[in-house]
XYZ file of C-alpha atoms in Angstrom:
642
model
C -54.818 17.047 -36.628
C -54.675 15.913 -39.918
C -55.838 12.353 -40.778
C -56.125 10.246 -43.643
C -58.753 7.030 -43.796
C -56.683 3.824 -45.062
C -56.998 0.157 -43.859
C -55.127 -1.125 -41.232
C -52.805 -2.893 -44.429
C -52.428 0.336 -46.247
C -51.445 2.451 -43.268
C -48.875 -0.343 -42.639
C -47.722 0.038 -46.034
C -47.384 3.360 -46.157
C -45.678 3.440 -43.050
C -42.677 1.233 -44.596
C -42.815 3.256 -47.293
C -41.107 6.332 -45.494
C -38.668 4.870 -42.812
C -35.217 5.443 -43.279
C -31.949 4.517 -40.864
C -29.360 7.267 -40.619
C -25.234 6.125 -39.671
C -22.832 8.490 -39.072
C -25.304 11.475 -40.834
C -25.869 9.360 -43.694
C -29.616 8.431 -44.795
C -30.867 5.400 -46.147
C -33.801 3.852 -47.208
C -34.374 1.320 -44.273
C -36.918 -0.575 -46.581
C -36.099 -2.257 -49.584
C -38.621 -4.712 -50.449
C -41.158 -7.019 -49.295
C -41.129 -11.165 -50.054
C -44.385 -12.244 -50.248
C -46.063 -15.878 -51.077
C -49.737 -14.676 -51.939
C -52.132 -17.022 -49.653
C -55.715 -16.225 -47.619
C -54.408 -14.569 -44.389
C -52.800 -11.782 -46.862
C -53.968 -12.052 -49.960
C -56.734 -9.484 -50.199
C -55.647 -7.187 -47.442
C -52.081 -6.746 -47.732
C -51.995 -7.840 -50.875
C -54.485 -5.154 -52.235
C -52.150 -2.429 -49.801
C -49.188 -3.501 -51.943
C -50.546 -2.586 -55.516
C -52.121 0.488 -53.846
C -49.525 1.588 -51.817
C -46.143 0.348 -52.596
C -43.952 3.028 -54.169
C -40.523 2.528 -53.683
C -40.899 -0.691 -51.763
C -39.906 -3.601 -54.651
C -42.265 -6.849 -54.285
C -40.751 -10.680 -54.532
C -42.964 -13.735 -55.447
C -41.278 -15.950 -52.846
C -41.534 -20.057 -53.484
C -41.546 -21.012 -49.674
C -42.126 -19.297 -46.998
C -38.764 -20.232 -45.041
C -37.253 -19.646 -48.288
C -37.843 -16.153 -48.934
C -37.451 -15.322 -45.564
C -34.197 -16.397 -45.111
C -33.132 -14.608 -48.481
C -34.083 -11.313 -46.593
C -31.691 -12.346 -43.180
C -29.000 -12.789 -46.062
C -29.855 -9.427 -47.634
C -29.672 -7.805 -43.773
C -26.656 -9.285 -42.962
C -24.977 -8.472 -46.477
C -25.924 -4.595 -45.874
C -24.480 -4.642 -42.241
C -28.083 -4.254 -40.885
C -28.311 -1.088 -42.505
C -31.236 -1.993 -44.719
C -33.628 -5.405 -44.789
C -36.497 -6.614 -46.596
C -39.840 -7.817 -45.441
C -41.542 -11.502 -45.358
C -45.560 -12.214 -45.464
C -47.225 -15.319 -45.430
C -50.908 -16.743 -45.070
C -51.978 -17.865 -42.396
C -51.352 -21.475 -40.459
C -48.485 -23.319 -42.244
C -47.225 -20.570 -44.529
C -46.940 -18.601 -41.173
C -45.399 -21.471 -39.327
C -42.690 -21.710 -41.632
C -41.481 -18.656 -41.286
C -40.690 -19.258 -37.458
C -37.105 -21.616 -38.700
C -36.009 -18.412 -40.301
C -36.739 -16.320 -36.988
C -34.696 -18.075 -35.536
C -32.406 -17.357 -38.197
C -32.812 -13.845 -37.355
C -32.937 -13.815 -33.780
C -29.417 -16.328 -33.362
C -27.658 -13.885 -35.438
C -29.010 -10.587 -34.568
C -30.118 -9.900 -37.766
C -33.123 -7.786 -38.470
C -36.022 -9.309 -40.221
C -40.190 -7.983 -40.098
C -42.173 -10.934 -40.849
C -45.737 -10.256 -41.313
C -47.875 -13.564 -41.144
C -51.351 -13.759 -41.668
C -53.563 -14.824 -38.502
C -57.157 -15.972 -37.865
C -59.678 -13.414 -37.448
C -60.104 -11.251 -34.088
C -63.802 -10.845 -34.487
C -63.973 -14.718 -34.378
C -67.110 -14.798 -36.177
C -66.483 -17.645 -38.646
C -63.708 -19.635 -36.223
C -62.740 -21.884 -37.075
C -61.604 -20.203 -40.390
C -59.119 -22.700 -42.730
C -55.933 -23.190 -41.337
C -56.659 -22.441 -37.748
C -55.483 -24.267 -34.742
C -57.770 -24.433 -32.145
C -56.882 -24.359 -28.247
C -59.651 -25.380 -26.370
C -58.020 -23.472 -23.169
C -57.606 -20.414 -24.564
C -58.556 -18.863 -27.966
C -56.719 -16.344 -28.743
C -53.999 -18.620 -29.338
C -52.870 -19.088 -32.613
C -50.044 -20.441 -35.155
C -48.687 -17.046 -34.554
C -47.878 -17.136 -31.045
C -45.176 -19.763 -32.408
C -43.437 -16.679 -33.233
C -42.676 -15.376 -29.717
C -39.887 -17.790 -28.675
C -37.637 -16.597 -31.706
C -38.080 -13.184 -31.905
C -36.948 -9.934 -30.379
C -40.401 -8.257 -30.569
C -43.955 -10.037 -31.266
C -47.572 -8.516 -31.630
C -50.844 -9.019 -32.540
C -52.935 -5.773 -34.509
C -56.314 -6.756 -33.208
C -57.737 -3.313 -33.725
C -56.647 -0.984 -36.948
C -55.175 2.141 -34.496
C -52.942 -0.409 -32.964
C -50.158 -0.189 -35.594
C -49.346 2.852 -34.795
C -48.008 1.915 -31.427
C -46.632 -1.278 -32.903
C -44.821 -0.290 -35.940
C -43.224 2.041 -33.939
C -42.134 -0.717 -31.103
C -41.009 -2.767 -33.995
C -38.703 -0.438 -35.718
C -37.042 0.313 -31.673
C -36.045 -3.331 -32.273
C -35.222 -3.513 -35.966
C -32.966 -0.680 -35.545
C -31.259 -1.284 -32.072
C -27.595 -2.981 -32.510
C -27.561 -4.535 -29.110
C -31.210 -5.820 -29.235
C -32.137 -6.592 -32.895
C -33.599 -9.815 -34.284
C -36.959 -10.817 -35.829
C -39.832 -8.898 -35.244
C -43.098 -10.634 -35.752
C -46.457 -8.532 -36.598
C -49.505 -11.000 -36.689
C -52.004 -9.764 -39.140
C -55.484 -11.388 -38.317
C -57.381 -11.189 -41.699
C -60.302 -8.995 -40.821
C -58.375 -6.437 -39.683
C -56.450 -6.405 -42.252
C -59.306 -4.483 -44.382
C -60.468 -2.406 -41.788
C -60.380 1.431 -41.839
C -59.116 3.663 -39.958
C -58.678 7.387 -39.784
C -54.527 7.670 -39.316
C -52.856 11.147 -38.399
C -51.010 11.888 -41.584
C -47.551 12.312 -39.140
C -47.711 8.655 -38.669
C -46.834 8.485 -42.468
C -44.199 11.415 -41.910
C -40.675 10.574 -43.353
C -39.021 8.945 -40.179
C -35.330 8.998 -39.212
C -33.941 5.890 -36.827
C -30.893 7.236 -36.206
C -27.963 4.515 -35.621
C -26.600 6.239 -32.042
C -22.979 4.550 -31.558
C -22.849 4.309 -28.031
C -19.715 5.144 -26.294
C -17.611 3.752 -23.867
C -17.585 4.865 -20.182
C -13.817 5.941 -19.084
C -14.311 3.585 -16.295
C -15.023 0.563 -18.678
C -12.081 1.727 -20.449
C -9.927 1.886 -17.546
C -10.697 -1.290 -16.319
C -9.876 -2.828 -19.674
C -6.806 -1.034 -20.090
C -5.890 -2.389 -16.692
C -5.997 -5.552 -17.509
C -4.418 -5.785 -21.142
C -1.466 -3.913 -19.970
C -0.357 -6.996 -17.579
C -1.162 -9.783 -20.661
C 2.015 -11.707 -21.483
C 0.194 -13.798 -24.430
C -2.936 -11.134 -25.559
C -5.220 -12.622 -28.434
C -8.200 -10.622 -30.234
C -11.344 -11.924 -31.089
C -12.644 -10.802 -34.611
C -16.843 -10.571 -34.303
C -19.445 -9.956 -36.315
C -19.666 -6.889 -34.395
C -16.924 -5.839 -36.133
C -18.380 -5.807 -39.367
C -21.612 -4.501 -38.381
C -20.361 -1.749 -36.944
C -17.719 -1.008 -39.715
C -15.049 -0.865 -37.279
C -12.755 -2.512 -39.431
C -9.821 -0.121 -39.896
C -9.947 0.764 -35.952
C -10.174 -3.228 -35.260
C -6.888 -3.868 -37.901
C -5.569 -0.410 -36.208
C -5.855 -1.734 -32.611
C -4.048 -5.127 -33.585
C -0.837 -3.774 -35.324
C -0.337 -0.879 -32.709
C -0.265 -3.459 -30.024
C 0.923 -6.339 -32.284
C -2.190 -8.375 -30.212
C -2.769 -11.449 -32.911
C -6.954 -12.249 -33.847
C -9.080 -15.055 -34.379
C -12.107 -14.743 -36.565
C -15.539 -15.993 -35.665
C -17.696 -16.859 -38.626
C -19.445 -13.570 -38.921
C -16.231 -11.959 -38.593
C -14.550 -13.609 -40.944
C -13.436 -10.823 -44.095
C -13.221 -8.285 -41.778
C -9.767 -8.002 -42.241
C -7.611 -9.594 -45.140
C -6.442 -13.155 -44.532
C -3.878 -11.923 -45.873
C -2.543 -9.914 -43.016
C 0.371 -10.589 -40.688
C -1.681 -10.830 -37.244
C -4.620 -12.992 -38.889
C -4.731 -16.351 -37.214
C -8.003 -17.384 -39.104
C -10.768 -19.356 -37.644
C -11.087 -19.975 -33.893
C -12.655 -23.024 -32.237
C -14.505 -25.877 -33.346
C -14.511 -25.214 -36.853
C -10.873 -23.204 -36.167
C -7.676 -23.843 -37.629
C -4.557 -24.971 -35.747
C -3.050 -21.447 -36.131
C -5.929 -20.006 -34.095
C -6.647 -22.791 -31.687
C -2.833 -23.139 -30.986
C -2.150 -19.598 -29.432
C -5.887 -19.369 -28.339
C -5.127 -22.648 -25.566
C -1.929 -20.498 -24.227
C -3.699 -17.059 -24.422
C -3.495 -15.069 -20.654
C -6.358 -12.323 -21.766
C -8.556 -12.663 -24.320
C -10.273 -9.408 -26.148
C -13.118 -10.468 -27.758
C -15.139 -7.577 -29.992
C -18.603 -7.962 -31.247
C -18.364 -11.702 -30.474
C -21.213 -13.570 -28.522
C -18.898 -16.622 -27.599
C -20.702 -19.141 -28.978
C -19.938 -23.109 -28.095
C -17.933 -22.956 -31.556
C -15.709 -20.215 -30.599
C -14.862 -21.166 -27.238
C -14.805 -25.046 -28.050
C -17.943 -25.087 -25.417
C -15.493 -22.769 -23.246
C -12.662 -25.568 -23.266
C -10.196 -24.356 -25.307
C -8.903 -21.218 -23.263
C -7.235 -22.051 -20.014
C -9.435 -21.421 -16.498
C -6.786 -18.634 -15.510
C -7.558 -16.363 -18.992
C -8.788 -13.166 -18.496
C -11.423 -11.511 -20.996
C -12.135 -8.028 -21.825
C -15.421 -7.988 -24.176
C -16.287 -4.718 -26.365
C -20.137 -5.225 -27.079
C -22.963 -2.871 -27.667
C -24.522 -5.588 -25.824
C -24.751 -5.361 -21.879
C -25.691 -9.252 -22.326
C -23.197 -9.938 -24.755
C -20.632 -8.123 -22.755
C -20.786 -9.667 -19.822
C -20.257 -13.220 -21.420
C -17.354 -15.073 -19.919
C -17.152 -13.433 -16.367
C -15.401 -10.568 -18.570
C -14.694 -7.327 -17.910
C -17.293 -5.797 -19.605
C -17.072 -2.392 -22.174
C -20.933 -1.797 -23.568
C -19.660 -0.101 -26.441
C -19.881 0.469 -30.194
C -16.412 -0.954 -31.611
C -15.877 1.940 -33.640
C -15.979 4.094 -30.454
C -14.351 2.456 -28.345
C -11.288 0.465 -30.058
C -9.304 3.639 -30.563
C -9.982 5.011 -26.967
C -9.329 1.627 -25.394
C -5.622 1.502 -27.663
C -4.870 5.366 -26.350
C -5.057 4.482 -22.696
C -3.014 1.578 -23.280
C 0.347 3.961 -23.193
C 2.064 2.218 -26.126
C 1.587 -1.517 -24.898
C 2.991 -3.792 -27.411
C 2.381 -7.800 -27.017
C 5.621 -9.254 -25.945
C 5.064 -12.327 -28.657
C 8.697 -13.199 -30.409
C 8.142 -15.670 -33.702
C 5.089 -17.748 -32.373
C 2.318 -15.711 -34.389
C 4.347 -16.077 -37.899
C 5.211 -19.893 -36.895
C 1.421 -20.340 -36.351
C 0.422 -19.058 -39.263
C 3.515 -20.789 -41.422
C 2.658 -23.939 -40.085
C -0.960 -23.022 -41.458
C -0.092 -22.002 -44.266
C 1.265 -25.774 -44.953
C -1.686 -27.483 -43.993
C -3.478 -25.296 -46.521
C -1.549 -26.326 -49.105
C -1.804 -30.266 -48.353
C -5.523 -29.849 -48.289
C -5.873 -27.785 -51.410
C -4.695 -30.693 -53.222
C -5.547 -33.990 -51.748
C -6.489 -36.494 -54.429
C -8.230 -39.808 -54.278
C -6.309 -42.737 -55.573
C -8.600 -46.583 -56.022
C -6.049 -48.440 -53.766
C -6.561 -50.167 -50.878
C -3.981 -48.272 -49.050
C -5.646 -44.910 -49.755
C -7.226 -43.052 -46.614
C -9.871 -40.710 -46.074
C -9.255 -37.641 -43.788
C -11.910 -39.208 -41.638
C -9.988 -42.023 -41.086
C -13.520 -43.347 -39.141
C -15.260 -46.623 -38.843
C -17.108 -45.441 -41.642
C -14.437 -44.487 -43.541
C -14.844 -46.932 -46.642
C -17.944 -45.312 -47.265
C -15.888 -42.853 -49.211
C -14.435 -45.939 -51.588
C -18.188 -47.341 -52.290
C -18.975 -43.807 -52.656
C -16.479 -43.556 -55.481
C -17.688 -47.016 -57.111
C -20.919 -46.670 -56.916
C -20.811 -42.490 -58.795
C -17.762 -42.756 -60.695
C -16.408 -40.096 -58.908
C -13.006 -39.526 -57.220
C -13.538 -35.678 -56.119
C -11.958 -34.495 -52.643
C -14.150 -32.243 -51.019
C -10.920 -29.816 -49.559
C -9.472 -29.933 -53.052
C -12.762 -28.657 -54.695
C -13.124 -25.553 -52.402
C -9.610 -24.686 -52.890
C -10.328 -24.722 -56.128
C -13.429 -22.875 -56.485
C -11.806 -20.064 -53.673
C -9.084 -19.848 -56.348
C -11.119 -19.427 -59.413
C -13.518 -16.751 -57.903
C -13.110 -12.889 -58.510
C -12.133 -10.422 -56.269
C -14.946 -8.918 -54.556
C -17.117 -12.010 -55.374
C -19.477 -13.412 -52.215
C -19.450 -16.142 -50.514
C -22.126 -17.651 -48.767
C -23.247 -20.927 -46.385
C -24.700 -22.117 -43.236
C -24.870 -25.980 -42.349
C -23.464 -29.253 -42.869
C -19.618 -30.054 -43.319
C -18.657 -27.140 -45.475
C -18.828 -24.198 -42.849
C -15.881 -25.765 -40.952
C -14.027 -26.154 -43.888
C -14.569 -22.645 -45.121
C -13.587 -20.955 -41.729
C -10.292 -23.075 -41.918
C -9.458 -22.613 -45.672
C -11.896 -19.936 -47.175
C -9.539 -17.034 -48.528
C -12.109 -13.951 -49.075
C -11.626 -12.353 -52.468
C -12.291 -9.067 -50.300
C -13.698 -7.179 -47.740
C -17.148 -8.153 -46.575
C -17.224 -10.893 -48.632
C -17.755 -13.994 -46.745
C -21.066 -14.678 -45.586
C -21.728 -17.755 -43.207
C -24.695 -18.219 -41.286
C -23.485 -20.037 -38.501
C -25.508 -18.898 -35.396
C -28.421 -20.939 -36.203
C -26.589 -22.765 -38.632
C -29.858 -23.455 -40.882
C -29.968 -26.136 -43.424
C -31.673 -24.162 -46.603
C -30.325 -20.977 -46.140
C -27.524 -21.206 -48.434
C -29.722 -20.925 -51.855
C -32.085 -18.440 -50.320
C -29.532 -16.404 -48.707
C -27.310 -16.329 -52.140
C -30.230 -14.883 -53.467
C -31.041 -12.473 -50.685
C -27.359 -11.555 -51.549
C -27.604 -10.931 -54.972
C -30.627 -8.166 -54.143
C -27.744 -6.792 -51.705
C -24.690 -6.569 -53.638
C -26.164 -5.950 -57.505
C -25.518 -7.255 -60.832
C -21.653 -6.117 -60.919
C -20.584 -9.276 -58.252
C -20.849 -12.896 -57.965
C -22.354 -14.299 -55.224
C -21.419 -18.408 -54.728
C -23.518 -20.218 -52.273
C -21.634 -23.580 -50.867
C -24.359 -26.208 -50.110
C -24.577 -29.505 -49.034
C -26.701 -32.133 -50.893
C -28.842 -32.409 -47.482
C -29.280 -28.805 -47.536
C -29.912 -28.296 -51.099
C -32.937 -31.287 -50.508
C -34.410 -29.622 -48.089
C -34.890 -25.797 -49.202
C -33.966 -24.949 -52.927
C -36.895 -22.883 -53.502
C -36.012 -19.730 -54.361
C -34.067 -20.805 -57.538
C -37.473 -20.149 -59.160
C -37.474 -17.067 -57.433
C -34.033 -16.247 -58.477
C -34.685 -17.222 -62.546
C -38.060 -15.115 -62.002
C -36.177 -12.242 -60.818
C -33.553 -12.773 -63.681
C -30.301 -12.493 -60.895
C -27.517 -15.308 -61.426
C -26.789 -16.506 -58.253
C -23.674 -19.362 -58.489
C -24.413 -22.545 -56.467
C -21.497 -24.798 -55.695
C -23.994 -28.270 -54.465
C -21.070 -30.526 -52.719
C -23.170 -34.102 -53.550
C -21.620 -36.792 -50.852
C -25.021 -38.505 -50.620
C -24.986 -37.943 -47.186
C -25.406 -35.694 -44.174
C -21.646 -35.813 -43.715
C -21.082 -33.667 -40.707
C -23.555 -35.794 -39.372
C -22.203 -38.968 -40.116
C -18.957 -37.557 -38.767
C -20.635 -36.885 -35.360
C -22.581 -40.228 -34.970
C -19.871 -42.816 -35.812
C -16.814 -40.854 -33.920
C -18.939 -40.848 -30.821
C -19.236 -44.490 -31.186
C -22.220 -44.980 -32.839
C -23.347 -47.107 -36.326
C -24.070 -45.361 -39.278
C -28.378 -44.801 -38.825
C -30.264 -42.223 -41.459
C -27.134 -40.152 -42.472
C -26.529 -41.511 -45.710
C -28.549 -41.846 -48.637
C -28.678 -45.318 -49.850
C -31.073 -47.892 -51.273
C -32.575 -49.753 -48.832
C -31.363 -53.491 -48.950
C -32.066 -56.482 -46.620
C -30.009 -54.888 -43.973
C -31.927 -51.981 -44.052
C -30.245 -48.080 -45.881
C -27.228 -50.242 -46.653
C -27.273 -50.110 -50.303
C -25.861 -48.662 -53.130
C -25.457 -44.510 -52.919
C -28.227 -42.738 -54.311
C -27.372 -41.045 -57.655
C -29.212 -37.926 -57.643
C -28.918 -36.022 -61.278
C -29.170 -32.151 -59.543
C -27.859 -30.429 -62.831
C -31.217 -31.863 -64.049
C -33.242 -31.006 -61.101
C -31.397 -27.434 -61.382
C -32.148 -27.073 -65.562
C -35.797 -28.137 -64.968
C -36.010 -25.058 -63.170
C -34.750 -22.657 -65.951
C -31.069 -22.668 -64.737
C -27.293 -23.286 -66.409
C -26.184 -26.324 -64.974
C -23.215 -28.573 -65.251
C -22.461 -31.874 -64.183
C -19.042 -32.416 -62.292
C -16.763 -35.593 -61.435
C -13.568 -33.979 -62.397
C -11.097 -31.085 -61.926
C -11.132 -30.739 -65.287
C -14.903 -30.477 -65.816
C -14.807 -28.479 -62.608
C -12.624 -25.494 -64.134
C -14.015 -26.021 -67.666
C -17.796 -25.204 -65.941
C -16.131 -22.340 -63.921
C -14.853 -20.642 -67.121
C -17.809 -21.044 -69.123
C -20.444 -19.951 -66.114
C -18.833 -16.428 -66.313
C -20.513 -16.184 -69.200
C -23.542 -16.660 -68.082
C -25.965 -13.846 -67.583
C -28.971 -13.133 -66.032
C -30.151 -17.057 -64.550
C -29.192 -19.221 -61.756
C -25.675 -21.449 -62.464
C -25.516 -24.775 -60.407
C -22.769 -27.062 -60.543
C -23.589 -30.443 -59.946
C -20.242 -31.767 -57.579
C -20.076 -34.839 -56.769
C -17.313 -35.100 -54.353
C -16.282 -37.629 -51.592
C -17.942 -38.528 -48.177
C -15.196 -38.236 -45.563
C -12.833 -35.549 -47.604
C -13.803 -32.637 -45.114
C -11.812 -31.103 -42.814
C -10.722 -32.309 -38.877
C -10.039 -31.457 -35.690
C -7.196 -28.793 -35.279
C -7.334 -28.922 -31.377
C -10.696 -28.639 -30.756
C -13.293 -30.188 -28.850
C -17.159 -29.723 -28.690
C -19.462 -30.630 -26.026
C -22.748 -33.202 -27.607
C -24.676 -35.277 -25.230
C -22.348 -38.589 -25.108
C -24.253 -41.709 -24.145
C -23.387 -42.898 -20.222
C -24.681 -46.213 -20.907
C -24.717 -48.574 -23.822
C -23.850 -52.214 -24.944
C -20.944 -50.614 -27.216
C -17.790 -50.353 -26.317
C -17.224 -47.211 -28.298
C -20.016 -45.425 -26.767
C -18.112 -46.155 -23.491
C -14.991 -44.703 -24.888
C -16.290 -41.191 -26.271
C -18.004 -40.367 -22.648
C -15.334 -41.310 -20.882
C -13.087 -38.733 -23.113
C -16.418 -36.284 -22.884
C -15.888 -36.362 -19.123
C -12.130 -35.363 -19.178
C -12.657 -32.764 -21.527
C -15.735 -31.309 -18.921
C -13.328 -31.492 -16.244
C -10.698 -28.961 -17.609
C -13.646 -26.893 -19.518
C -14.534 -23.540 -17.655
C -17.302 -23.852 -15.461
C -18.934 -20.689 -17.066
């Protein structure tokens, strides 16, 4: 056997140098690049693999470790899982802040290979900088925070260990049903050791993507079922798009004229455009959706993992709806007390719609009534205005509503929040990415967001992660090249918390577009607290006044914060200025764009026959805390028990 001495860094180098992923007998690079924020833990032993070693693999200087590491979930989930980048860190902190973006990962399904730094195995110098020590057991460390968000964790302790490991680790990366993070801790010694590797481990390697195919008997059983449905509805998933089953997915639903929801990662898997396209189901749904959802008698949900937001934690479909669930997940599939068909969507749509012996949905005028009445709403919330009277209401019509009038006092602004999206949907390209995750803005974007095209709509809503929007439009921008734009819709909160990687992205030269909605406030939030009875505490930013955060709105200047950085930034309190900045940051090539909105608290979207399960308080001196659990206890009541 042939062998070839590297350290245990270079071998693991080399090894992502050659691994490719092969769909339907096409082969990709699986690799594209690695993030990497330089620190001790990685340093000199990765670090020195990666000038060595790194051929084809492209290298990012990250700005935070959460940062960069949720630009490469973005940059998985814009390739469809068919390619992802890498994320090191030091060890300690730069480690643990990679485990938020695990999560990320793992919520979604979304491969990511982090590759933190750890203490040193041979203990010698423990403890080393950065190392948390367990007096019950030392061989825990930072790392081990890792194992409760990811698919696959391990430790190389010994050089010849990767072998075994990189191998588990690409199983995972490159398995549909199963994939998520995979964490490979890196203790620092080890790092540099030698080793002397078989030179097949550095072999080109195929992972071929195996669609798995439905069993007749799943297919009969599902068949069985869907024939008897008097009011069918489809569930659009993100398995859908992962598994580029679109055209059998929009094939399936006009053969059998079944009408679909969309779940955020499903969203632009089909044109909004099309006849059968309720929009967004659930929480964050529309009335179109949520309206024939509530009367639906089976319920075939593909490549969807039923989270509390779909279902409306499992309230809005009646207790006597039947599911059928098309999953490649056995877990996934069974979700619902459905009948289950562990299946690749691809596969199986088109076999499930041939056994169905021309079944058509027996629906008259309700789907086009649905989606007229829709329609309308749209249009009322693409152009609500704010007038200065005292007669002039919010959406949130909530005991905080006046916020939104000292708001517009205390900023000179008068923006709606609805009105601005519309807006900026309208103004975009077609083909041009969309991207968010948290806050008030995902809810209005699976309601009114109109995709410019196929694919293009990318919402992180599984873990929904404050910070991701700026490092994901970035991860983005690697994905989808210099030829698109890629918008990012962020919240002021999120924008404070994670903003990073526009360094990263004006480093790197790529323009990505963010939209910063600036309500001076965690509005969502504030939405949540004061309609479940509670006072406004730590959701708004204000100057603290003898009351306590009472006083004026903060005035942030982000188009500052933003050109400090290196980017094109514009200031916006207007429509005017609004389209005026669009127009002239098309221009604009090669840097990050941010537009500066400031727009007003309480002008999201509502409601739309949904409900969603938080922990209401059973006991409190306010009335209105009262109130919302004794309305949380009806809605439990008719909820499905499972």
């Amino acid at each position: 056997m042939k062998t070839v001495r590297l350290t245990m860094a270079q071998a693991l180098v080399r090894f992502l140098e050659n691994q490719y992923i092969e769909v339907d007998g096409v082969q990709n690079r699986f690799v594209r690049g690695v993030f990497i924020i330089p620190g001790h833990g990685n340093v000199v032993g990765l670090g020195q693999a990666l000038s060595q070693e790194a051929k084809h693999l492209e290298v990012w200087h990250g700005q935070n470790e959460q940062g960069m590491a949720q630009a490469a979930v973005a940059f998985a989930k814009q390739m469809k899982r068919k390619q992802i980048c890498v994320a090191t860190s030091s060890v300690g902190p730069g480690a643990a802040n990679m485990v938020t973006a695990c999560g990320t990962a793992t919520a979604n399904n979304i491969p990511l290979l982090v590759l933190p730094g750890d203490v040193y195995a041979c203990r010698q110098p423990d403890p080393v900088l950065q190392q948390v020590e367990q007096t019950h057991n030392l061989s825990i460390s930072t790392n081990d925070a890792f194992k409760a968000v990811c698919r696959y964790w391990d430790r190389i302790v010994r050089p010849e260990q990767l072998m075994s490991a990189m191998i588990s680790a690409f199983r995972v990366l490159t398995d549909p049903a199963n994939t998520g993070a995979v964490c490979i801790a890196m203790p620092q010694d080890v790092e540099g050791e030698a080793y002397d590797y078989p030179e097949s481990f550095f072999k080109k390697r195929v992972w071929r993507l195996e669609r798995r195919p439905a069993t007749e008997a799943a297919l009969n059983d599902a068949a069985e079922v869907i024939k008897k449905a008097k009011r069918p509805m489809l569930v659009c998933g993100g398995g859908v798009r992962y598994s580029e089953a679109h055209d059998e997915f929009r094939a399936f639903a006009e053969a059998t004229g079944i009408p679909f929801g969309e779940t955020q990662a499903g969203k632009s898997a089909i044109e909004w455009t099309h006849p059968l396209n309720l929009g967004g189901l659930g929480v964050t749904g529309c009335s179109a959706a949520n309206d024939i959802a509530k009367k639906a008698d089976v319920v075939i949900g593909v490549g969807t993992r039923y989270t509390d937001f779909t279902t409306s934690s499992k309230w809005l479909f009646k207790d006597t709806c039947k599911f059928v669930n098309i999953n490649v997940s056995e877990f996934q599939a069974l979700k619902m007390d459905a009948v289950p068909v562990v299946a690749d969507a691809k596969d199986a749509l088109p076999r499930l719609l041939a056994k169905l012996d021309g079944y058509k949905a027996p629906y008259t005028t309700e789907v086009t009534a649905a989606r007229e009445k829709w329609a309308k709403e749209l249009e009322r919330l693409d152009h609500i205005t704010f007038e200065d009277k005292k007669s002039w209401k919010p959406i949130i019509n909530d005991a905080n509503a006046d916020s939104a009038k000292r708001f517009a006092k205390d900023l000179d602004a008068g923006l709606c929040q609805t009105t601005v999206l519309g807006a900026i949907n309208a103004m975009m390209s077609e083909g041009d990415v969309a991207i968010g995750a948290a806050g008030s803005l995902p809810g209005d974007m699976q309601r009114m967001w109109r995709p410019t095209g196929i694919d293009c709509y990318n919402m992180e809503y599984g873990y929904s992660t404050m910070g991701y929007e700026i490092a994901g439009a970035l991860g983005v921008k690697l994905a989808i090249g210099d030829k698109r734009e890629v918008y990012a819709m962020c919240g002021d909160g999120s924008f404070n918390m994670l903003h990073g990687e526009l360094v990263t992205a004006v480093m790197e030269h790529k323009k990505i577009n963010i939209c910063l909605f600036d309500n001076a406030s965690f509005g969502c939030i504030n939405n949540l607290q004061v309609g479940h009875g509670n006072v406004t505490l730590c959701t708004e930013l204000r100057y603290r006044n003898k009351d306590g955060l009472f006083g004026d709105f903060l005035n942030i200047d982000y188009a500052k914060v933003a050109e400090g950085y290196g980017c094109k930034s514009y200031s916006i309190r207007t429509m005017e200025e609004l389209v005026a900045a669009f127009e002239d940051a098309k221009k604009v090539k090669n840097r990050p764009v941010l537009f500066d909105i400031k727009v007003l608290p309480k002008t999201m979207t509502d409601g739309y026959g949904s409900w969603w399960r938080v922990g209401d308080t059973e006991v409190s001196e306010r009335a209105e805390n009262v109130a919302a659990y004794k309305d949380h206890l009806a809605h439990v009541k008719d909820a499905r028990k499972y």
